[in-house]
Coordinates of C-alpha atoms and ligand atoms in Angstrom, one line a residue:
Chain W
X1 CA 86.6 81.4 35.9
X2 CA 87.9 84.5 35.7
X3 CA 91.6 84.4 39.1
X4 CA 89.3 85.5 42.0
X5 CA 86.5 82.9 41.0
X6 CA 89.1 80.0 40.8
X7 CA 90.7 81.4 44.6
X8 CA 87.8 81.3 46.1
X9 CA 86.5 77.5 44.3
X10 CA 90.1 75.9 45.2
X11 CA 89.1 76.9 48.7
X12 CA 85.7 75.6 49.6
X13 CA 87.6 72.2 47.9
X14 CA 90.0 72.7 50.1
X15 CA 88.5 74.3 53.5
X16 CA 89.7 71.9 55.8
X17 CA 93.2 71.6 54.6
X18 CA 92.6 75.7 54.9
X19 CA 91.7 76.2 58.2
X20 CA 94.5 74.0 59.2
X21 CA 96.9 75.6 57.7
X22 CA 95.5 79.3 59.6
X23 CA 95.4 77.9 62.5
X24 CA 99.1 76.4 61.9
X25 CA 99.7 80.0 60.9
X26 CA 98.1 81.3 63.9
X27 CA 99.8 79.6 66.3
X28 CA 103.0 80.1 64.8
X29 CA 102.6 83.5 64.7
X30 CA 100.9 83.9 68.6
X31 CA 103.9 81.8 69.9
X32 CA 106.6 83.6 67.8
X33 CA 105.5 86.7 69.6
X34 CA 104.9 84.8 72.6
X35 CA 107.8 84.4 73.9
X36 CA 109.5 87.2 71.9
X37 CA 107.6 89.1 74.5
X38 CA 107.8 87.2 77.6
X39 CA 112.5 87.2 77.4
X40 CA 112.5 90.5 75.4
X41 CA 110.7 92.6 77.5
X42 CA 112.3 91.9 80.9
X43 CA 115.6 92.3 79.0
X44 CA 114.9 95.2 77.6
X45 CA 113.7 96.9 81.0
X46 CA 116.9 95.2 82.4
X47 CA 119.2 96.6 80.2
X48 CA 117.6 100.1 79.8
X49 CA 118.9 100.8 83.4
X50 CA 122.9 99.3 82.3
X51 CA 124.3 101.9 79.6
X52 CA 127.1 99.8 78.7
X53 CA 126.0 96.3 78.6
X54 CA 122.4 97.7 76.5
X55 CA 125.1 98.9 73.8
X56 CA 126.7 95.7 73.9
X57 CA 123.9 94.3 73.3
X58 CA 121.5 96.5 71.0
X59 CA 124.7 96.1 68.9
X60 CA 124.6 92.5 68.7
X61 CA 120.9 92.0 67.8
X62 CA 121.5 94.9 65.3
X63 CA 123.8 93.5 63.4
X64 CA 122.0 90.1 63.7
X65 CA 119.0 91.6 61.7
X66 CA 120.4 91.6 58.6
X67 CA 120.2 88.0 58.0
X68 CA 117.6 87.4 56.4
X69 CA 114.7 85.1 57.6
X70 CA 115.4 82.3 55.2
X71 CA 119.0 82.0 56.0
X72 CA 117.4 81.8 59.5
X73 CA 115.2 79.7 58.9
X74 CA 118.0 77.2 57.0
X75 CA 120.9 77.9 60.2
X76 CA 118.3 76.4 62.7
X77 CA 117.9 73.7 60.5
X78 CA 121.2 70.7 61.0
X79 CA 120.4 71.6 65.2
X80 CA 116.6 71.5 65.0
X81 CA 115.7 69.3 62.2
X82 CA 112.4 69.7 60.2
X83 CA 108.6 71.2 61.7
X84 CA 106.9 73.4 64.3
X85 CA 109.5 73.6 66.9
X86 CA 112.8 75.2 63.7
X87 CA 110.1 77.5 62.5
X88 CA 109.8 78.4 65.6
X89 CA 113.0 79.6 67.1
X90 CA 113.3 81.6 63.7
X91 CA 110.6 83.9 64.1
X92 CA 111.1 84.2 67.9
X93 CA 114.5 85.5 66.8
X94 CA 113.0 87.6 64.7
X95 CA 110.5 89.5 66.8
X96 CA 112.9 89.5 69.1
X97 CA 114.9 92.6 68.1
X98 CA 112.5 95.0 67.6
X99 CA 110.3 94.2 71.0
X100 CA 114.0 93.9 72.9
X101 CA 115.6 97.1 70.9
X102 CA 111.2 99.5 71.1
X103 CA 111.4 98.8 74.8
X104 CA 115.4 99.5 75.4
X105 CA 114.6 102.9 73.4
X106 CA 111.0 103.5 75.2
X107 CA 112.7 104.0 78.7
X108 CA 115.7 105.8 77.6
X109 CA 113.1 108.0 76.0
X110 CA 111.1 108.7 79.0
X111 CA 112.0 112.3 79.9
X112 CA 115.0 112.6 82.9
X113 CA 112.9 115.7 84.3
X114 CA 110.1 112.8 84.8
X115 CA 112.8 110.5 86.6
X116 CA 113.7 113.4 88.2
X117 CA 111.0 114.7 89.9
X118 CA 109.8 111.1 90.7
X119 CA 112.9 110.1 92.7
X120 CA 113.1 113.7 94.2
X121 CA 109.6 113.3 95.2
X122 CA 110.2 109.8 97.0
X123 CA 109.6 106.9 95.0
X124 CA 111.1 104.0 95.0
X125 CA 112.3 102.7 91.9
X126 CA 110.3 100.0 91.7
X127 CA 107.8 102.9 91.7
X128 CA 109.3 104.6 88.7
X129 CA 109.6 102.0 86.8
X130 CA 105.8 100.8 86.6
X131 CA 104.3 104.2 87.2
X132 CA 106.1 106.3 85.7
X133 CA 108.6 104.7 83.1
X134 CA 107.2 101.6 81.4
X135 CA 103.7 103.6 80.8
X136 CA 105.1 106.6 78.9
X137 CA 107.5 103.4 76.8
X138 CA 104.4 102.2 76.0
X139 CA 103.6 104.1 72.8
X140 CA 107.4 103.0 71.8
X141 CA 107.1 99.3 73.0
X142 CA 103.8 98.6 71.7
X143 CA 106.0 100.7 67.9
X144 CA 108.4 97.7 68.7
X145 CA 105.4 95.0 69.2
X146 CA 103.5 96.1 66.0
X147 CA 106.5 95.8 63.8
X148 CA 107.8 92.8 65.5
X149 CA 104.1 90.8 64.8
X150 CA 103.8 91.9 61.1
X151 CA 107.6 91.0 60.6
X152 CA 106.6 87.3 62.0
X153 CA 103.3 87.0 59.8
X154 CA 104.7 87.3 56.9
X155 CA 107.8 85.5 57.0
X156 CA 105.6 82.0 59.3
X157 CA 104.8 81.7 55.7
X158 CA 108.5 80.9 54.8
X159 CA 107.7 77.9 57.8
X160 CA 106.5 75.7 54.9
X161 CA 110.1 74.6 53.1
X162 CA 111.4 73.4 56.7
X163 CA 107.9 71.7 57.2
X164 CA 106.5 74.3 60.0
X165 CA 103.3 74.0 57.9
X166 CA 100.9 77.1 57.7
X167 CA 99.9 79.2 54.7
X168 CA 102.8 78.8 53.3
X169 CA 102.0 75.6 52.1
X170 CA 100.0 77.4 49.7
X171 CA 102.0 79.0 48.4
X172 CA 105.4 77.0 47.8
X173 CA 102.2 74.0 46.4
X174 CA 101.4 76.6 43.9
X175 CA 104.9 77.8 43.1
X176 CA 105.6 74.6 42.2
X177 CA 102.1 74.3 40.3
X178 CA 102.8 76.9 38.5
X179 CA 99.6 77.7 40.1
X180 CA 98.6 81.7 40.8
X181 CA 95.0 81.1 42.3
X182 CA 96.5 78.5 45.0
X183 CA 99.6 80.7 45.8
X184 CA 96.9 83.5 46.4
X185 CA 95.0 81.1 49.0
X186 CA 98.1 81.5 51.2
X187 CA 99.0 85.1 50.2
X188 CA 95.4 87.2 50.2
X189 CA 95.0 85.7 53.9
X190 CA 98.6 86.3 54.9
X191 CA 98.8 89.7 53.5
X192 CA 95.1 90.5 56.0
X193 CA 96.3 88.8 58.6
X194 CA 99.5 91.3 59.1
X195 CA 97.0 94.1 58.0
X196 CA 94.7 93.4 61.4
X197 CA 97.5 93.2 63.4
X198 CA 98.9 96.3 62.3
X199 CA 95.7 98.3 62.0
X200 CA 95.1 96.4 66.1
X201 CA 98.1 97.6 67.9
X202 CA 97.8 100.8 66.0
X203 CA 94.8 101.8 67.1
X204 CA 95.5 100.7 70.5
X205 CA 97.8 102.5 70.7
X206 CA 95.7 105.6 69.5
X207 CA 93.9 105.2 71.9
X208 CA 95.9 104.6 74.5
X209 CA 97.4 108.0 74.1
X210 CA 94.9 110.1 72.9
X211 CA 93.9 111.5 76.5
X212 CA 97.5 113.1 77.3
X213 CA 98.5 114.2 73.7
X214 CA 98.1 117.8 73.4
Chain R
X1 CA 96.0 138.7 93.5
X2 CA 93.6 135.5 92.8
X3 CA 95.5 133.1 95.4
X4 CA 94.3 135.3 98.4
X5 CA 91.6 133.3 99.0
X6 CA 93.0 130.6 101.1
X7 CA 92.9 131.1 104.8
X8 CA 96.4 129.9 106.3
X9 CA 95.1 127.4 108.8
X10 CA 93.4 125.1 105.8
X11 CA 96.8 124.7 104.4
X12 CA 98.3 123.1 106.6
X13 CA 98.0 119.5 108.1
X14 CA 98.4 120.0 111.6
X15 CA 97.1 117.8 113.6
X16 CA 98.5 115.1 111.5
X17 CA 99.8 111.4 113.2
X18 CA 103.8 112.6 113.7
X19 CA 105.5 109.2 114.2
X20 CA 106.0 108.9 110.9
X21 CA 107.8 112.3 110.2
X22 CA 111.3 112.0 109.3
X23 CA 111.3 115.4 109.8
X24 CA 110.5 117.7 112.5
X25 CA 112.1 121.2 111.7
X26 CA 112.5 123.3 108.9
X27 CA 116.0 124.3 109.7
X28 CA 118.5 123.7 107.5
X29 CA 122.2 123.3 108.3
X30 CA 125.4 122.1 105.6
X31 CA 128.6 121.5 107.2
X32 CA 131.9 122.1 105.3
X33 CA 129.6 120.4 102.4
X34 CA 132.2 118.9 99.2
X35 CA 130.9 117.0 95.9
X36 CA 133.6 116.1 93.4
X37 CA 132.4 114.9 90.2
X38 CA 134.7 112.6 89.4
X39 CA 135.0 114.2 85.6
X40 CA 135.1 117.4 86.2
X41 CA 139.3 119.4 88.1
X42 CA 137.7 120.8 90.3
X43 CA 134.8 120.5 93.2
X44 CA 131.1 121.2 92.0
X45 CA 130.6 122.3 95.6
X46 CA 133.7 123.1 98.1
X47 CA 133.0 123.5 101.2
X48 CA 130.3 124.9 101.5
X49 CA 128.9 125.6 105.2
X50 CA 125.4 127.7 105.8
X51 CA 122.5 127.7 108.4
X52 CA 119.2 128.9 107.3
X53 CA 116.4 129.5 109.5
X54 CA 113.0 127.6 109.3
X55 CA 110.5 129.5 107.9
X56 CA 113.5 131.3 106.0
X57 CA 112.8 131.8 102.1
X58 CA 117.0 131.7 101.3
X59 CA 118.4 132.1 97.6
X60 CA 121.2 130.6 96.3
X61 CA 122.2 132.9 93.4
X62 CA 125.8 132.9 90.7
X63 CA 126.8 132.2 87.8
X64 CA 125.5 129.1 85.6
X65 CA 128.0 125.8 87.2
X66 CA 129.1 127.1 90.0
X67 CA 127.4 124.0 92.0
X68 CA 123.8 125.7 92.6
X69 CA 121.7 122.5 91.7
X70 CA 124.7 119.9 93.5
X71 CA 124.0 121.9 96.2
X72 CA 120.7 121.6 96.3
X73 CA 120.2 117.9 95.1
X74 CA 122.2 117.0 98.2
X75 CA 119.7 118.1 100.3
X76 CA 117.1 116.0 99.4
X77 CA 120.6 113.5 98.6
X78 CA 120.0 113.1 94.4
X79 CA 123.2 113.4 95.2
X80 CA 125.6 111.9 98.0
X81 CA 128.4 114.6 99.2
X82 CA 132.0 113.2 99.3
X83 CA 132.3 115.3 102.8
X84 CA 130.9 117.2 104.9
X85 CA 127.6 117.1 106.6
X86 CA 124.0 118.0 106.2
X87 CA 121.0 118.8 109.1
X88 CA 116.9 119.3 109.0
X89 CA 116.4 120.0 112.2
X90 CA 118.7 117.5 115.1
X91 CA 118.9 115.4 112.3
X92 CA 121.5 114.3 109.9
X93 CA 120.3 113.2 107.2
X94 CA 122.4 110.4 106.0
X95 CA 121.0 108.9 108.9
X96 CA 117.5 109.0 107.5
X97 CA 115.4 106.8 105.1
X98 CA 116.3 108.3 101.8
X99 CA 112.7 108.2 100.0
X100 CA 111.1 109.3 103.6
X101 CA 113.3 112.3 103.6
X102 CA 112.2 113.2 100.3
X103 CA 109.1 112.5 100.4
X104 CA 108.5 116.0 103.4
X105 CA 110.8 118.0 101.0
X106 CA 109.0 119.5 98.4
X107 CA 111.0 119.6 95.3
X108 CA 110.1 121.3 92.1
X109 CA 112.6 122.1 88.9
X110 CA 112.6 124.5 86.0
X111 CA 111.5 121.4 83.5
X112 CA 108.5 121.2 85.8
X113 CA 108.4 117.7 85.1
X114 CA 104.7 116.6 85.3
X115 CA 104.6 112.9 84.7
X116 CA 102.4 113.4 80.9
X117 CA 100.3 110.4 81.1
X118 CA 98.7 111.2 84.4
X119 CA 95.3 113.6 85.3
X120 CA 97.1 117.1 87.5
X121 CA 94.7 115.1 89.7
X122 CA 97.1 112.5 90.1
X123 CA 100.2 114.9 89.6
X124 CA 99.4 116.3 92.7
X125 CA 98.8 113.4 94.6
X126 CA 101.4 110.8 94.1
X127 CA 103.3 111.8 97.8
X128 CA 100.0 112.1 99.7
X129 CA 99.4 108.7 97.7
X130 CA 103.1 107.8 98.9
X131 CA 101.7 108.8 102.1
X132 CA 99.0 106.7 102.4
X133 CA 96.0 109.5 102.9
X134 CA 93.2 108.6 102.0
X135 CA 90.9 109.6 98.8
X136 CA 88.9 111.9 100.1
X137 CA 92.0 114.6 102.3
X138 CA 93.7 114.1 99.0
X139 CA 90.7 115.3 96.9
X140 CA 90.4 118.9 99.4
X141 CA 94.3 118.5 99.5
X142 CA 94.2 119.0 95.6
X143 CA 91.2 122.2 95.5
X144 CA 92.9 124.0 97.7
X145 CA 96.1 123.8 96.2
X146 CA 95.4 124.4 92.8
X147 CA 93.2 127.4 95.1
X148 CA 96.7 128.7 95.9
X149 CA 98.5 128.6 93.0
X150 CA 96.0 130.2 91.4
X151 CA 93.9 128.1 88.8
X152 CA 90.4 126.6 88.6
X153 CA 90.0 123.2 90.4
X154 CA 88.2 122.3 87.0
X155 CA 92.1 121.5 85.7
X156 CA 92.3 118.9 87.8
X157 CA 90.9 116.9 85.6
X158 CA 93.1 117.9 82.6
X159 CA 96.3 116.5 81.3
X160 CA 99.8 118.4 81.6
X161 CA 100.4 118.7 77.7
X162 CA 97.1 120.7 77.8
X163 CA 98.5 123.3 80.3
X164 CA 100.5 125.9 79.0
X165 CA 103.5 126.4 80.6
X166 CA 103.3 128.9 83.4
X167 CA 100.2 126.9 84.4
X168 CA 102.5 123.4 84.2
X169 CA 104.9 125.5 86.5
X170 CA 102.2 126.2 88.8
X171 CA 101.4 122.7 89.1
X172 CA 104.4 122.4 89.9
X173 CA 104.8 123.8 92.4
X174 CA 101.3 122.9 93.3
X175 CA 102.1 118.8 93.6
X176 CA 105.7 120.1 96.2
X177 CA 103.2 121.1 98.2
X178 CA 100.8 118.2 98.7
X179 CA 102.1 116.9 101.6
X180 CA 102.7 120.0 103.3
X181 CA 106.2 119.3 103.9
X182 CA 108.1 121.9 106.1
X183 CA 110.9 122.3 103.6
X184 CA 110.4 123.5 100.0
X185 CA 113.6 123.0 97.0
X186 CA 113.3 125.0 93.9
X187 CA 115.7 125.3 91.4
X188 CA 115.4 127.9 88.4
X189 CA 111.4 127.1 88.5
X190 CA 110.5 130.4 86.6
X191 CA 113.3 130.4 84.3
X192 CA 111.6 129.0 81.3
X193 CA 108.4 130.7 81.8
X194 CA 107.7 134.2 79.7
X195 CA 109.3 137.7 81.3
X196 CA 105.4 138.3 82.5
X197 CA 104.2 135.1 83.9
X198 CA 107.7 134.6 86.2
X199 CA 106.4 138.1 88.0
X200 CA 103.5 137.1 88.6
X201 CA 105.1 133.1 89.8
X202 CA 107.4 136.2 91.8
X203 CA 104.6 137.8 93.5
X204 CA 102.4 134.8 94.3
X205 CA 105.6 132.0 95.5
X206 CA 106.0 135.8 98.0
X207 CA 102.6 135.2 98.5
X208 CA 102.8 131.5 99.3
X209 CA 105.9 131.8 101.3
X210 CA 104.2 134.8 104.0
X211 CA 100.9 132.1 103.9
X212 CA 102.6 129.0 104.8
X213 CA 106.2 130.0 105.8
X214 CA 108.2 126.8 104.4
X215 CA 111.6 126.8 104.6
X216 CA 112.6 127.6 100.6
X217 CA 115.2 127.1 99.1
X218 CA 115.5 128.8 95.6
X219 CA 118.3 128.7 92.9
X220 CA 118.1 131.1 90.3
X221 CA 120.7 132.6 88.0
X222 CA 118.9 136.2 87.8
X223 CA 119.7 138.8 90.6
X224 CA 116.2 140.4 90.2
X225 CA 115.1 137.5 90.8
X226 CA 116.6 137.1 93.8
X227 CA 116.2 140.1 94.8
X228 CA 112.8 140.3 94.5
X229 CA 112.4 137.1 97.0
X230 CA 114.9 136.5 98.8
X231 CA 114.8 136.5 103.2
X232 CA 118.9 136.0 102.9
X233 CA 121.0 135.1 99.2
X234 CA 124.0 132.9 99.1
X235 CA 126.3 134.0 96.6
X236 CA 128.3 130.8 95.1
X237 CA 131.2 131.5 92.6
X238 CA 133.2 128.3 91.5
X239 CA 131.3 125.5 94.1
X240 CA 132.3 128.0 97.7
X241 CA 130.0 130.0 99.4
X242 CA 131.6 133.9 99.1
X243 CA 128.7 135.1 101.0
X244 CA 125.6 134.7 103.4
X245 CA 123.6 137.5 103.9
X246 CA 120.3 139.7 103.2
X247 CA 120.2 141.2 99.9
X248 CA 121.0 144.9 101.6
X249 CA 124.4 143.3 103.3
X250 CA 125.4 141.8 100.1
X251 CA 124.7 145.8 98.2
X252 CA 125.5 147.7 100.9
X253 CA 128.8 145.7 101.7
X254 CA 130.0 143.3 99.1
X255 CA 132.2 140.2 100.3
X256 CA 134.5 141.3 96.8
X257 CA 134.7 142.7 93.3
X258 CA 132.7 139.7 91.6
X259 CA 129.6 140.3 94.4
X260 CA 130.1 144.0 93.5
X261 CA 130.1 143.2 90.2
X262 CA 127.3 140.5 90.2
X263 CA 124.7 142.3 92.1
X264 CA 125.7 145.9 90.3
X265 CA 127.2 147.7 93.7
X266 CA 129.1 149.9 91.5
X267 CA 125.6 151.1 89.9
X268 CA 123.6 153.2 92.4
X269 CA 120.7 153.2 89.7
X270 CA 121.2 149.2 89.5
X271 CA 121.2 149.0 93.2
X272 CA 118.0 150.8 93.4
X273 CA 116.4 149.3 91.3
X274 CA 116.9 146.0 93.7
X275 CA 114.9 147.1 95.9
X276 CA 110.6 147.9 96.0
X277 CA 109.4 150.6 98.1
X278 CA 107.4 149.0 100.4
X279 CA 111.2 147.0 101.6
X280 CA 112.6 150.6 102.5
X281 CA 109.2 151.5 104.5
X282 CA 109.9 148.4 106.3
X283 CA 113.0 149.3 106.8
X284 CA 111.9 152.9 108.1
X285 CA 109.3 151.2 110.6
X286 CA 107.9 154.2 108.8
X287 CA 104.1 154.9 110.8
X288 CA 100.9 154.4 109.2
X289 CA 98.9 157.2 107.6
X290 CA 95.9 156.1 107.5
X291 CA 94.4 159.7 106.4
X292 CA 96.0 161.5 103.7
X293 CA 93.2 163.1 101.0
X294 CA 94.1 161.2 98.5
X295 CA 93.6 164.6 95.6
X296 CA 97.5 166.6 95.8
X297 CA 100.7 164.7 96.1
X298 CA 102.0 162.0 93.8
X299 CA 102.1 158.4 95.0
X300 CA 103.6 154.9 94.5
X301 CA 103.0 151.6 94.8
X302 CA 105.1 149.3 97.3
X303 CA 105.5 146.8 94.7
X304 CA 107.1 149.6 92.9
X305 CA 111.3 149.0 93.0
X306 CA 113.1 152.0 94.0
X307 CA 114.7 153.3 90.7
X308 CA 111.2 153.8 89.7
X309 CA 110.7 155.5 93.1
X310 CA 113.3 157.9 92.0
X311 CA 112.9 159.0 88.6
X312 CA 109.0 160.3 89.8
X313 CA 110.4 162.2 92.7
X314 CA 112.9 164.0 89.9
X315 CA 110.1 164.2 87.1
X316 CA 107.1 165.5 90.0
X317 CA 109.4 167.7 91.9
X318 CA 107.8 166.8 94.9
X319 CA 109.3 166.0 98.1
X320 CA 108.5 162.9 99.3
X321 CA 106.2 159.5 97.4
X322 CA 102.9 159.0 99.3
X323 CA 103.3 155.1 99.1
X324 CA 99.7 153.6 98.2
X325 CA 98.5 150.2 97.5
X326 CA 96.4 149.4 94.9
X327 CA 93.2 149.0 97.6
X328 CA 94.1 153.3 97.9
X329 CA 95.1 152.5 101.4
X330 CA 98.3 154.3 102.6
X331 CA 101.5 152.9 103.6
X332 CA 103.7 156.5 104.3
X333 CA 106.1 158.2 102.7
X334 CA 109.4 158.0 101.1
X335 CA 111.7 160.7 100.5
X336 CA 115.3 161.6 98.8
X337 CA 116.2 161.3 102.0
X338 CA 115.4 157.8 102.8
X339 CA 116.9 156.4 99.2
X340 CA 120.1 158.3 100.1
X341 CA 120.5 156.6 103.3
X342 CA 119.9 153.1 101.6
X343 CA 122.7 153.7 99.4
X344 CA 125.3 154.7 101.7
X345 CA 124.7 152.4 104.4
X346 CA 122.6 154.2 107.1
X347 CA 120.5 150.9 107.4
X348 CA 121.7 148.9 109.2
X349 CA 119.4 145.8 107.6
X350 CA 115.3 146.1 106.9
X351 CA 114.7 142.3 105.3
X352 CA 116.5 141.5 109.0
X353 CA 113.1 143.4 110.4
X354 CA 110.6 141.8 108.5
X355 CA 110.4 138.5 110.6
Ligands
ADP1 N1 126.2 114.8 87.4 C1 127.5 115.9 87.0 N2 128.1 114.6 86.8 C2 129.7 115.2 86.3 N3 129.4 116.4 86.6 C3 128.5 117.6 86.6 C4 127.2 117.0 87.1 N4 126.5 118.1 87.6 C5 127.1 119.3 87.7 N5 128.0 118.7 87.3 C6 129.2 119.5 87.6 O1 129.3 120.6 88.7 C7 129.3 121.7 88.1 C8 128.7 122.9 89.0 O2 127.5 122.0 88.3 P1 125.9 122.8 88.6 O3 125.9 122.2 90.0 O4 124.6 122.1 87.6 O5 126.0 124.5 88.6 P2 124.7 125.1 88.4 O6 123.6 124.7 89.1 O7 125.0 126.2 89.2 O8 124.3 126.0 87.4 C9 129.8 122.4 86.8 O9 130.9 122.3 86.2 C10 128.8 120.8 86.2 O10 129.7 120.8 84.6
MG2 MG1 122.4 123.9 87.8

């Protein structure tokens, strides 16, 4: 049996476990993305109009970014124990920074003359935010989401270390048994999921910008 | 001119309900208006007072940093003055709801500031939609305005980045005129456009001004542009109003050496180059000759400047130039004597007679 056949064989004999792990992986990743969007987008929008606070916030999150995902997992362990919750917290934290920073930079990057003429024409702050600033910041925001989603999907494999489940379980198992095919049963779908997410967001962005790009 | 197909009546929205208009006049009065940004040592605008009559095209002229933009932005309240008052008609603008005020003042800037994610139609429709116009009326208005600024209605579905700089500036002007405001504020709108397009835009603005009688406050640091466009010119320096008068008054009687230097009053040829033949003719109120034989004389078009007229007089040896427009219609004659009189203060104010 070659490697690929072994991978397929392992998958076929562990189908139930595989799909359960995939589902866990997706639920964990999506939940982390959802929470970081629900929290990160409004905060990013809020700080975009407050330069001082923004500087401080961005600096804090940028410096926290250097902490490796694995370290975050182990840092939350003493407080949240094992399982789904600490994994979710760590992944949410991971996704939060690119969402926040890209929302902020996207909104700040809107051409000042555009805002000035909108204001000068008598649009209210709210109208400018929803009709001008956010639509023009979408490319940056979606880029943040794309980066975050790829990071979350790949880092969700680490959840397995603290009993969070997901496709990482196959990788840890394969690693423990020195069994490459088992590892690949986890690793290949993770790579495909990351790639899929990357593509979906890229296509979305392309379609979004296509009409008005020069 | 490609913009002349639109009839004046079509471009105003007379008969509209006026109950929600906060602006009922095109007259602007500034009284001791002062703005001091905390980070600067001196005020950006320093006790400036003037009155702009409804329907006048007044140019704010002065070197970069003299406070033109700051002054303009206080009129639509993008900046609030530290001292002084601004009135539009009988209303102190401080007492008006700010967004209502802005929706009734057209605003065009050098960077244009079109919304890149919106079609030209959506860009122009912004203020009409804020004012709650219905779709059909907005469509008619958009078509008319594009024609007015010399663009084909096929542009309505395009996006700003698909247009050249000059075309974008035309859309900017159409957008500023969208809700038929009585007042138009323009901050160096043509400064970033190439020279050929700039001249074209200037002529078109003049035509639009004659057609629509909007009050226009136009900021520029370009002396030639100021003289081409202005009914009256306000000269600013270091935030202070140095002189306010017609182009002829400013050239002929500059308030001080700064103004003389700026407009080149000391240089006769330059002085002549600031006026076009048309304005001298109007100054003379010359009776029209429509029955000249066109074969045997030196002719000049009304929009040429007087420096060109002088060269033509000198080069042809003729005693007079016949002013003939490009349709072959005669507008009268000008002579050395007329140029001489203009330079040596013997005309009171041609621009005043344009009224
Ligand atoms: N928002 C601002 N904050 C601080 N200083 C300003 C601001 N806008 C303009 N100024 C200053 O006010 C003066 C006049 O500027 P401005 O009105 O832009 O001049 P102009 O339009 O004639 O070039 C300049 O010294 C400029 O630096
Ligand atoms: Mg300026």
